[in-house]
Structure formats: C-alpha cells, structure tokens
Amino acid sequence: MSIRNHTPHEQTPDHVHGHEHGHEHDHDHPHVHGGTADYMAAVTAYRKTFASKQDVLDHTPDPAVREMMLRMEQIGVSTIFDRFDAQKPQCTFGLAGVCCKNCNMGPCKITAKSPKGVCGADANLIVSRNLLRSAAAGVAQHGAHAREILLSLKFIVEGRLHLPLLGEKRIRAVCKAFGIETRGQSTKRLAGKLADVLLADLSRPTPDDYETIKALAPKERQEVWKKLDILPISAYHEVFEAYHRTGVGTDGDWRNIMQQFLRCGLAFCFTGVVASNIGTDAMFGIGHRATSKVNIGALKKGYVNIAVHGHLPTLVSEIVRIGRSEEFQNKARAAGAKGIQFYGICCSCLAAMYRYEGVIPLSNAVGAELVLGTGALDLWVADVQDVYPSIMDVARCFKTTVVTTSDSARLPGAEHYAYDHHHANIEDTENLARQIVTRGIESFAARREVPVFIPAYEVTADVGFNAENIADEFGGFGTLAEALKRGSIRGIVNMVGCSNPRVVYERAIVDVADELLKNDILIFTNGCASFPLLKLGYCSREGAKKAGTRLQEFLGGKLPPVWHMGECIDNARASAVFGGVAQAAGHAIKDMPYAFTSPEWSNEKGLDASLAFRLFGIDSYHCVEPPVQGAPQVERFLKQDTKETLGAVMVVNTDPKALARQMVEDINAARKRLGWD
C-alpha cells in the first residue's frame, strides 16, 4: 500500500497573514536537518486549509448549527468559531511540533540558525517528546475515567454505593476470559474480583503481566507487541515513565521515545477503553437497541430542561433516576413545568440514551455553546473532559445554572455538588443527585423570562449497537464475514473522534461517510464524531438510501448504514465486532478490509485512539495533521515505518473526500490480497 501525505485541496481560501507571535522571520525558514522538505512551507500550506467562521456558515452540513451560529452573532455572544479566527495565524513552530518548553532554559524552537535546543535536542527528539507527552495525557484522561468507574464498581461491592449491578452476564463472561472461577460465586463477589484485576492493570508498580491484554488481546497481536517490547506494566507506570523520560536530560533517543509512545497506546486501549467499557457494562448493563430523537429541535419548551455533559456515568445515572421519579416530576409540575426532560452533550448522553431512553443527544463538545445559546436549558450538569470553560460565559447570558460534579473539574462561577477527592462521600450519591435535580427545578422557576430560540431540526436515530446484539441479529458473526467475502459489504470502518475547528465543523465527517457508504462500506461510530451522523439521518433506517446498492440490499430496510455504538470508550464494541468477524472469516484482524478514521480529531485522547487501532494492525485516516511536520523521521515513523512493525500506518489528507477515496482504495487492496474479488 502506498502511503501518501497529500497536499491540501485548493478550494479552501487562504486565511494566513502576518507572523507568529514574534517567532517567525524570513531568515528563520530552515530546511529540516535529516530531511529535504522545508517544514515551514509544509506547515504554512497546511495552515491555509484551516476553516474560518464564514467557511463553517457556508458549508456546515447541519442547518441547526448554521442557525444557532447566526443567532449567537446577532445577540453578540462569542463562540468557538469566533475564537478560532481570533487565534490566526497559529504558530508555525507549534503546528510543526518543534517548540520545546519542557524546561526553563527555553522555550526553544528549531530553525536554520538554531538546529538544536539549548540542551542539544534536535527536531526529531523535541517532536517525539511532545508527542509522547500528549499520548501520556490521553492515557491519564481515559485512565482517570476508568478509575472512577472501577472505584464505583468496588464501592457497590462494598455496600457504600447503592446501585444495582445490571450487567451480570457481562461480568461472568469477562471473568471467564480472565480465568476467574465463576461457579458458585455471586455476581457481587465476581464484580469485586474483576474490579481488582482491572485496577491492578491501572496502577501496578512492579513488572508483571498486563492481565487485560493477556486475557482479551488476540494472540497474534500479543506476539507482535512482545517482540517489539512494548507490553506495558500498568497505565500509571507508563504515564509516569513517559514524563520521566521526556524530562530534562533523560532520554535523548527519539526512537526510544517512540517505543514508549507505543506502550502508552496499549495502556490507553486496555485500561482507558477496554476496562472502562467493562466496568460501565458491569454496573449499567450493555444496554439495548433503541431509537432516540436527536438534534436541537428535540428541545422541549415548558419543561425543566437538564443537560448532562461529560463522561462519568455513576452520578448521571442517579440524576436521571431521581429526575424521572414521580416525586420530582410532581415537584417540577408544582413549579409550573410540564415535567423534567434530560438531554446530553458529548459522551454522558451517548452512554445513557440506550440504557435509560429519553435522554436526548444534542451535540458534541464543540457545539455545546450553540445548545446553551437556545436559552432552553435550565441546568447544565458538567463532569469531566471536553467541557470547555467558555460555556460559563454563555450560561451567564441565559441565566442557566451550571453544576460541576467532579473534584477534577471546576468551572469558575459554577455551583459544585461532587464527590470529594478521596470519595469519602460516595454514600451521599443519592443526596447529591437530589440536590442537583432540585437546582434544576429552582433554575426553571427563576428564568421564565429568558427568551428561547430553538431551530426546528430533529430526526430519529437507531442507537445501541454492540457485539452481543449484532451477533444475536445475525446468528453470530459468520453472516457478516460472508457478506464481506461476497462484497455485499466491501469493508467496515470505525468512524470516531472529536471535532476540530481547523476543518469545517462536522463537514469532514459527513463527506467521508458519504464516500464510504456509496462504495458499500459499513460504518460503525461512537463518541463526538457520531453526532453529525446522528443529527443528519445516517443512523436511521431511512439513511440507507445514502448507501450503495449492495449495502442497501444487505441492510434489507431494517438497519441503518451507520451503526451507533455509544460513547468514546465504546470503541471496545467496534473492536469486539472486528475481532469476531475476523475470526469467523478465518483471518487476522490486520488482514481484514477494515479501517479506522477520526477525521476531525483534536485532543490527546484522539491521538491515542488512532494509535490503539494501528497497534491492532488497522490503518488510521485523518483530515488533521499531528504536530510532527518539523521532524521528518518522526513523521515517517507514524506514516510509513509502522507498516512493517505493526502492519498499519497513519494516513493524513486535509481533503475529506480524497481521504475517503484513499480508504476505499486501501480496503479494495485488502480484499484483493484476501482473494475476495
């Protein structure tokens, strides 16, 4: 497979003017040492593809987004798109990754006159260290998510947290995979043993087997990772080690840095994603196939409207339960409301909507300000990750009460109802939920005069796909494997990731999806990237008309062309299906016509998520460059060298349609190698 680093498409207007914060001067445009490309020219060309607010207004696929952007402009409220424009032109050195501020002798930048930092670090070392620190941050973010879930599981077992264990079947199945004896054992006891094993992989200080990898990873991959010496000790250790070796005067070999980068990818995958997914399913069940209203038009006037925003499910589950109780519905009616309605931003709602139903998905994190700008929300419940501080400015404009629920994530001006740092008040979960829902009712009563503007756009989506109900639907994974072999499904792509204002908001996701579907490629989705697919009908049965003829025939009028699997940690569901179908087909995952894409990725977790799939031998495809263009060897490591070691590479093209065509071409090449064409 040829790996291309395509030039940007010409249609995007040039928004680049001026110099970078005093950094960039004409005589500072170097040729990168060890390479032939002028990274300044490459980065400048890349920067020209960045979207403007006007580009978003002209080309965003969701008309509700356009209406809300114009509404916010009319009432003088700044959004993420205004602030992105105000940041232009972004620093070339930062975009290329060749700025180092890890010590106080700098910051240092790599130029022709200064090819090394004060300590002697060259471009490849600086870029690799920055990349590793980003990967470590992603492990910490999803790892903290996992820790909260696994602690909740422990607290249930200990009787400190009064929630039922709804995932008995899942608990017993995973225990068997780990070799934990299940006969004669209560579900609660097994849950405690499982939590202990997963917490050990999170925090083990001494070298030992990473039990989740040993139990759940394909044997072929385990051999690859062992040969490369990238099997992690624990998530905590790999983050600890990443910051150790990227500190002052420690690891000076960029190749060794990148080996630690790969270890972080495995820790992210098997603790941040897999363990989080297991713990969530153990507590709340795997959920079920359901339908849900989506998009801003689903907001209801006259109700106490409560949005949950973030990633942690424990307190959210109690907030929803309490809010739906007859006691609190009556309290809402006594305050003049029709009742209480729950909505979701980011992953909290994606985890909730197919477990509780009636929790309506509205937007990913980038669109949160637009949702607040409707004036329809009485209470905004924020926990951790992808909750931008800017929401406070918009909330104040509309008198929306914002509540934070984690000691890890405070917002100035928000009210705080949370577990403390030591979880000493975990027994107060129900009381915290009652206080939070009460604040929603009080906020409704206090803001009746606030004008409400709701664009009339909503659709119904099918959600809640997982390995279990897919296998039930088709009597195992053999049917999917046969459909792949005969070409009814030409390939399967997992489309996930965050949103990024560098590209036209949600446009890249839709453009990639359109190209894949018309080529009979089935799409799985979860997390923030799933929102435009939810909002624009791709996750409905009617969306099948967007697919090619053969894929439409396979879907049979019963299934959507995009299968929604939940929140970001539900990447584990897609990988489980990938593994099951590959096994049924008799081939390794790396040889299957699969791909991973996060077209608009924007944060450290997104960097790790794509790496996790490449570690399984599945190529990853993106419209946003990583900050590596100043280091040709590191860039080559990501985009070419890992083809030999891992069987997969990172492919970047700022043109989403061209990126999708590359995916189709590569999937067809995989089919040809398998003899399926």
XYZ file of C-alpha atoms in Angstrom, residues 113-464:
352
model
C 20.339 29.152 12.683
C 19.375 27.077 15.765
C 19.010 23.440 14.665
C 19.196 22.243 18.271
C 17.699 23.380 21.541
C 19.796 24.660 24.429
C 20.208 21.096 25.762
C 21.147 19.745 22.324
C 17.754 18.234 21.439
C 17.139 18.231 17.687
C 13.804 18.406 15.865
C 13.119 14.658 15.996
C 13.786 14.486 19.728
C 11.692 17.560 20.513
C 8.765 16.407 18.389
C 8.854 12.850 19.732
C 8.929 14.104 23.324
C 5.977 16.420 22.705
C 4.083 13.572 21.030
C 4.782 11.209 23.930
C 3.590 13.761 26.481
C 0.353 14.133 24.522
C -0.092 10.373 24.440
C 0.568 10.148 28.185
C -2.065 12.828 28.785
C -4.571 10.777 26.778
C -3.797 7.703 28.882
C -4.307 9.792 32.030
C -7.644 11.181 30.793
C -9.243 7.884 29.822
C -7.403 6.194 32.691
C -8.995 8.601 35.174
C -12.340 7.746 33.586
C -11.574 4.054 34.105
C -10.515 4.626 37.711
C -13.779 6.391 38.560
C -15.845 3.601 37.029
C -13.838 0.801 38.656
C -13.964 2.527 42.040
C -17.741 2.805 41.663
C -17.834 -0.923 40.957
C -15.784 -1.565 44.111
C -17.998 0.725 46.173
C -21.106 -1.176 45.030
C -19.487 -4.450 46.087
C -18.527 -2.936 49.453
C -22.053 -1.642 50.011
C -21.019 2.020 50.027
C -22.712 2.852 46.718
C -26.316 1.723 46.466
C -26.659 0.930 42.780
C -27.716 -2.392 41.260
C -25.311 -4.436 39.140
C -27.226 -4.700 35.872
C -24.518 -6.420 33.840
C -24.432 -9.902 35.397
C -23.990 -11.660 32.059
C -21.160 -9.332 31.090
C -19.445 -9.749 34.471
C -19.497 -13.544 34.230
C -18.309 -13.592 30.610
C -15.333 -11.326 31.321
C -14.436 -13.252 34.493
C -14.263 -16.445 32.434
C -11.945 -14.721 29.942
C -9.692 -13.707 32.847
C -9.701 -17.218 34.266
C -11.694 -16.227 37.359
C -13.777 -19.156 38.616
C -17.477 -18.266 38.326
C -19.228 -21.423 39.579
C -20.874 -20.899 42.929
C -19.821 -17.248 43.021
C -22.289 -14.390 43.491
C -22.364 -11.642 40.899
C -21.284 -9.103 43.503
C -18.284 -11.177 44.547
C -17.229 -11.658 40.930
C -17.602 -7.930 40.275
C -15.218 -7.247 43.156
C -12.615 -9.683 41.805
C -12.936 -8.211 38.322
C -12.534 -4.665 39.632
C -9.376 -5.700 41.495
C -7.796 -7.189 38.354
C -8.616 -4.131 36.250
C -7.411 -1.727 38.946
C -4.129 -3.665 39.138
C -3.572 -3.084 35.408
C -4.289 0.582 36.041
C -1.833 1.059 38.893
C 0.680 -1.860 39.141
C 4.139 -0.525 40.139
C 6.147 -3.724 39.591
C 6.662 -5.591 36.310
C 4.081 -8.321 35.734
C 1.544 -9.437 33.144
C -0.949 -6.825 31.986
C -3.888 -9.108 32.668
C -6.379 -7.358 30.368
C -4.025 -7.736 27.409
C -3.228 -11.344 28.323
C -6.919 -12.254 28.585
C -8.508 -10.252 25.783
C -5.976 -9.312 23.089
C -5.577 -11.526 20.002
C -2.633 -13.916 20.418
C -1.137 -12.781 17.111
C -1.036 -9.192 18.385
C 0.390 -10.189 21.747
C 3.317 -11.810 19.940
C 3.873 -8.678 17.857
C 3.847 -6.442 20.929
C 6.128 -8.777 22.873
C 8.640 -8.861 20.010
C 8.619 -5.050 19.877
C 8.999 -4.921 23.691
C 6.057 -2.552 24.075
C 3.891 -4.513 26.520
C 3.048 -2.054 29.330
C 3.473 -2.620 33.063
C 0.440 -0.541 34.055
C -1.289 2.604 32.881
C 0.051 4.603 35.821
C 3.587 3.363 35.204
C 3.599 4.173 31.502
C 2.364 7.729 32.122
C 4.924 8.091 34.940
C 7.669 6.758 32.672
C 6.600 8.975 29.760
C 7.041 12.132 31.817
C 10.245 10.793 33.339
C 11.990 10.113 30.050
C 10.823 13.366 28.420
C 12.101 15.475 31.304
C 15.342 17.421 31.323
C 18.388 15.441 30.265
C 16.879 11.943 30.371
C 16.025 10.108 27.126
C 17.879 11.584 24.153
C 16.942 8.938 21.557
C 13.778 9.752 19.633
C 13.346 6.085 18.657
C 13.286 5.065 22.304
C 10.782 7.844 22.976
C 8.509 6.456 20.269
C 8.722 2.977 21.774
C 7.273 4.453 24.965
C 4.658 6.160 22.784
C 3.527 2.705 21.630
C 3.397 1.424 25.215
C 1.138 4.339 26.105
C -1.118 3.380 23.208
C -1.590 -0.104 24.644
C -2.219 1.216 28.162
C -4.769 3.661 26.739
C -6.514 0.878 24.838
C -6.698 -1.806 27.505
C -7.273 0.333 30.592
C -8.689 3.630 29.330
C -11.042 1.998 26.827
C -11.468 -1.727 27.495
C -11.505 -1.570 31.320
C -13.790 1.485 31.257
C -16.152 -0.329 28.938
C -16.166 -3.483 31.091
C -16.822 -1.519 34.284
C -19.614 0.537 32.727
C -21.311 -2.539 31.294
C -20.924 -4.353 34.631
C -22.753 -1.593 36.502
C -25.312 -0.425 33.976
C -25.653 -3.318 31.554
C -24.723 -3.316 27.890
C -27.944 -1.530 27.007
C -30.168 -2.378 24.100
C -31.086 -1.253 20.626
C -33.299 1.795 20.871
C -34.497 4.824 18.947
C -33.862 8.376 20.062
C -34.761 11.870 18.988
C -31.628 13.898 18.246
C -30.549 17.481 17.481
C -31.512 20.864 18.891
C -35.061 20.716 17.596
C -35.776 17.983 20.139
C -35.511 20.538 22.985
C -38.890 20.942 24.685
C -40.330 24.221 25.892
C -42.119 24.300 29.210
C -40.082 21.523 30.840
C -37.313 21.647 33.430
C -34.598 21.009 30.890
C -31.437 19.394 32.273
C -28.354 18.659 30.160
C -25.634 16.232 31.261
C -22.208 16.920 29.792
C -19.047 14.881 30.134
C -18.050 11.255 30.555
C -18.653 9.755 34.006
C -21.865 7.698 34.355
C -22.220 6.987 38.082
C -23.748 10.224 39.334
C -25.508 10.813 35.998
C -27.377 7.523 36.420
C -28.725 8.686 39.780
C -29.568 12.171 38.486
C -31.638 10.633 35.694
C -33.307 8.143 38.045
C -34.190 10.818 40.601
C -35.353 13.270 37.955
C -37.695 10.729 36.403
C -39.229 9.727 39.722
C -42.837 10.684 40.355
C -41.700 12.717 43.370
C -39.533 15.048 41.301
C -41.857 15.143 38.310
C -44.525 16.408 40.712
C -42.120 18.981 42.145
C -41.455 20.218 38.625
C -45.184 20.491 37.913
C -45.692 22.362 41.169
C -43.113 24.886 39.910
C -45.154 25.398 36.735
C -43.308 22.988 34.439
C -44.747 20.157 32.365
C -42.166 17.793 33.835
C -38.410 17.145 33.697
C -36.586 16.316 30.479
C -32.956 15.167 30.160
C -30.566 15.925 27.303
C -26.949 15.074 26.641
C -23.782 16.707 25.412
C -20.717 14.665 24.499
C -20.371 11.140 25.921
C -22.594 11.269 29.010
C -25.709 11.144 26.892
C -24.292 8.601 24.457
C -23.769 6.205 27.365
C -27.211 6.973 28.764
C -29.508 7.105 25.761
C -29.635 3.354 25.055
C -29.687 2.424 28.741
C -32.313 4.829 30.101
C -34.037 6.044 26.907
C -35.445 9.525 26.760
C -32.018 11.150 27.296
C -31.880 13.151 24.068
C -28.479 13.692 22.362
C -27.990 17.302 21.269
C -24.363 17.982 20.383
C -20.711 17.144 20.754
C -18.407 19.348 22.848
C -17.618 21.885 20.110
C -21.319 22.674 19.667
C -22.097 22.993 23.396
C -22.183 26.804 23.297
C -24.736 26.687 20.482
C -27.006 24.460 22.553
C -26.740 26.811 25.536
C -27.487 29.692 23.177
C -31.015 28.406 22.612
C -31.884 29.642 26.103
C -33.834 26.423 26.658
C -31.588 24.797 29.284
C -32.315 25.357 32.964
C -29.488 23.250 34.357
C -26.168 22.169 32.866
C -24.520 19.279 34.738
C -20.826 19.053 33.880
C -18.390 16.399 34.999
C -15.021 15.756 33.292
C -13.345 16.132 29.889
C -14.413 18.122 26.837
C -16.212 20.681 28.988
C -14.792 23.983 27.754
C -14.592 26.924 30.173
C -16.343 29.093 27.584
C -19.701 27.525 28.460
C -19.791 29.695 31.598
C -19.878 32.905 29.543
C -22.836 31.649 27.503
C -24.633 30.206 30.535
C -24.475 33.575 32.295
C -26.097 35.240 29.286
C -29.105 32.931 29.586
C -29.184 32.500 33.386
C -28.578 28.766 33.001
C -27.350 27.214 36.239
C -24.136 25.231 35.767
C -23.235 22.499 38.243
C -19.881 20.692 38.370
C -19.729 17.181 39.806
C -16.043 16.228 39.988
C -13.192 17.434 42.133
C -11.026 17.136 38.996
C -13.036 19.658 37.010
C -14.135 23.003 38.419
C -15.522 25.960 36.479
C -15.346 29.499 37.900
C -18.861 30.615 38.773
C -20.378 27.122 38.684
C -22.039 25.515 41.690
C -20.289 22.385 42.945
C -22.050 19.191 44.066
C -19.442 16.466 43.868
C -17.595 13.529 45.296
C -14.587 14.786 47.217
C -11.004 13.981 46.289
C -10.993 10.843 48.473
C -14.529 9.703 47.576
C -15.283 9.862 51.287
C -18.831 10.956 50.467
C -19.667 8.225 47.939
C -22.512 7.182 50.247
C -24.108 10.578 49.533
C -24.680 9.782 45.831
C -28.479 9.836 46.048
C -28.449 13.020 48.117
C -26.114 14.730 45.632
C -28.438 13.739 42.793
C -31.462 15.076 44.660
C -29.729 18.407 45.292
C -28.735 18.706 41.633
C -32.213 17.973 40.255
C -33.688 20.374 42.819
C -31.390 23.110 41.483
C -32.772 22.413 38.023
C -36.341 22.997 39.214
C -35.292 26.165 41.045
C -33.471 27.433 37.976
C -36.562 26.822 35.821
C -38.637 28.951 38.185
C -36.042 31.736 38.211
C -35.576 32.127 34.441
C -39.063 32.140 32.942
C -38.461 35.472 31.229
C -35.412 34.204 29.288
C -36.215 34.123 25.546
C -35.952 30.697 23.921
C -34.862 30.110 20.314
C -34.985 26.505 19.079
C -34.221 25.733 15.405
C -36.767 23.192 14.190
C -34.421 20.385 13.215
C -34.705 16.905 14.726
C -34.569 13.320 13.487
C -34.973 9.855 14.949
C -31.871 7.675 15.186
C -31.314 3.974 15.855
C -28.717 3.540 18.594
C -27.260 0.955 20.952
